[in-house]
């Protein structure tokens, strides 16, 4: 699975720097946010509207895609755009997070790597530059392994620890999705509950701190901790070596949502209800030890409830078979004296109740962060020893604090990457916008009333506050480091899956918009979990009952909000418009075609009549040829070679004619895209202050300021007289020629428009600098509408086919504030503002398009009530 990257402008300690193409430059300067990047030239275009002066010189270079800021709204590979060609992608790039579980790399045994899998991963990553994508590798795990109710580690790691995976069901050591099969079993498995069970808790404890808590456990001549850690480090170092030549790979995550296991657990007889999910069979740590040791015990069963998320419903007997979860028949923790069987009562008893809260030898208080940080140091060095420029992404469990960085801990290229979800809505799989809860606050003892928020405004306030805490408390622990929310998203199967039948994803859009708005208000970058090419309405993501993918093979119908007045004639509907589940429909028809070819073997291509019989013939007026239609059929047949839903791969529909907006073929299969596809600042020439997108009115506002202190970005200087001749000051920059700047700059300024770069803080008096900020303006929302673009000062240029707005501010004073606002011209607010200003300018035809220009004065700061001094332009 892949996380789809999305970004709002970053805060003072994060984001755009972490994914810069010119990392060799960054090594020479302090790691600061939003250094202005070298800008390429703009391509003049008939769909380019501008308040810049036009150039008459050559201007055909491509803009280098800004890294780390996505073209939100998924661009599926190998599709055509009616008005955008391949080399005209929008200014933003996409950050993906490929999940690469340990088991996928080393499933056959220690040190035996699946090179064919790595080859396929490399093949995928090699496609990314074509689409402006960067990625960081996610060593994904949940509950340690699929054998213990999640995903991640290979099965042989349990054998190394002495655990028998065939006995996890009867002993309650793990509750795996496909083992709920006996009458009386607890409710269907919710995978996070496995974190408190014997198998996962033991493996995490041994991995992080086996030398401390299980010093007697050895495997193949090594302590269990060193064996497990060394195999993990060597495995991902091997992968880092294999992908080190790939420019698209910017880093490696340490481990997805690392869990402490038993480390720091204060009460082995009872878990904390505020910090653990009580659901289904819920043994305490001591009961888990005893069950795994072959004892039969009555265990509590918890079910969903209100106002608390769960309540105890009953007890049931576990391990009536008296099986042992240990290969040698005895519990490892009994061997280390943690517990024993009371000789009088025959019940399990604790002998060392504080065993996991202090060092067994020194008595020093135990902190999980100490073990986690030690491993972060090892992992960072292992990765950067073979690929020095890689960033290392570090994150804790959601709603848990980050480890506290100490002097001497690894600092080089560390990125703080926590995850965040609305855990209450995820657990209940429901959202209607009326009530949300602050799970973060509840876990810290806040009462239910004060942790309850009402309405969509309350939901945004709730999420905004939680993310603010994640950011502030996290950076307080890890120090001033770049920050990126490594996972966020919503379950698509909320509200009893009603949207799957109706095609109305309105609640999903509101839910996701509240999440992403909270990200933007905190100036956080993020990646969305997830994009899954095999997702469907029956099996979801094909993983433990989850359904988070923003793409599904069961493509939803267009929502009423996305309907267009100019819909095609019903007699000429495309396949996309005929079939609510478009992707599956094409696969079904392709299967029929394949079956027909078996019944009637032929070496000739089917004629137009054959194609028409499968619903794939050209519509009247289409320019699709017979060969192209047959290509579609052949491609679909290829996709149907494997009928298992786990083996499906996405294929393209190059001939599908559609609008550039919501119905464009690149959006086929997308869910809640009206919330996901958002304008954002892809490059910021200063410090972001605020970012806000209202997806109901499509109004986007952004504010940023000049740096208040001298900075050292690489910029291009142009003499004032050159600017007058050229009309604008942007030019390309070769970072490899920094040493030549002093000797060549004077000559270049008089004889060449491509002057050499210089290092500077703020420009000297009389020097004109090319400060430029870029915004992604998605055609998904704005393809078929007029735009009102306002800026506080300076000039702008809108290149529609790149979905990019280029803005140059003029006020260079330190700390000066700049504002940009866009919205459809036909919104009530825009119409009222326009009427109040009495704009009656004549329409001006420019390159076949109309511009309605207003006043062009400049104003520093935020938008005032009287906005008549702003630059106005209506995009027709």
mmCIF file of C-alpha atoms in Angstrom, residues 32 55 135 147 266 278 288 392 526 646:
data_model
loop_
_atom_site.group_PDB
_atom_site.id
_atom_site.type_symbol
_atom_site.label_atom_id
_atom_site.label_comp_id
_atom_site.label_asym_id
_atom_site.label_seq_id
_atom_site.Cartn_x
_atom_site.Cartn_y
_atom_site.Cartn_z
ATOM 1 C CA UNK A 32 15.848 26.163 7.969
ATOM 2 C CA UNK A 55 8.573 38.132 -22.368
ATOM 3 C CA UNK A 135 8.913 8.676 -1.587
ATOM 4 C CA UNK A 147 0.832 -13.972 12.625
ATOM 5 C CA UNK A 266 3.130 -0.432 35.743
ATOM 6 C CA UNK A 278 -10.508 -2.855 25.817
ATOM 7 C CA UNK A 288 -1.650 -13.632 29.136
ATOM 8 C CA UNK A 392 15.338 9.194 8.682
ATOM 9 C CA UNK A 526 1.248 15.126 5.761
ATOM 10 C CA UNK A 646 -5.139 -9.651 -4.350
#
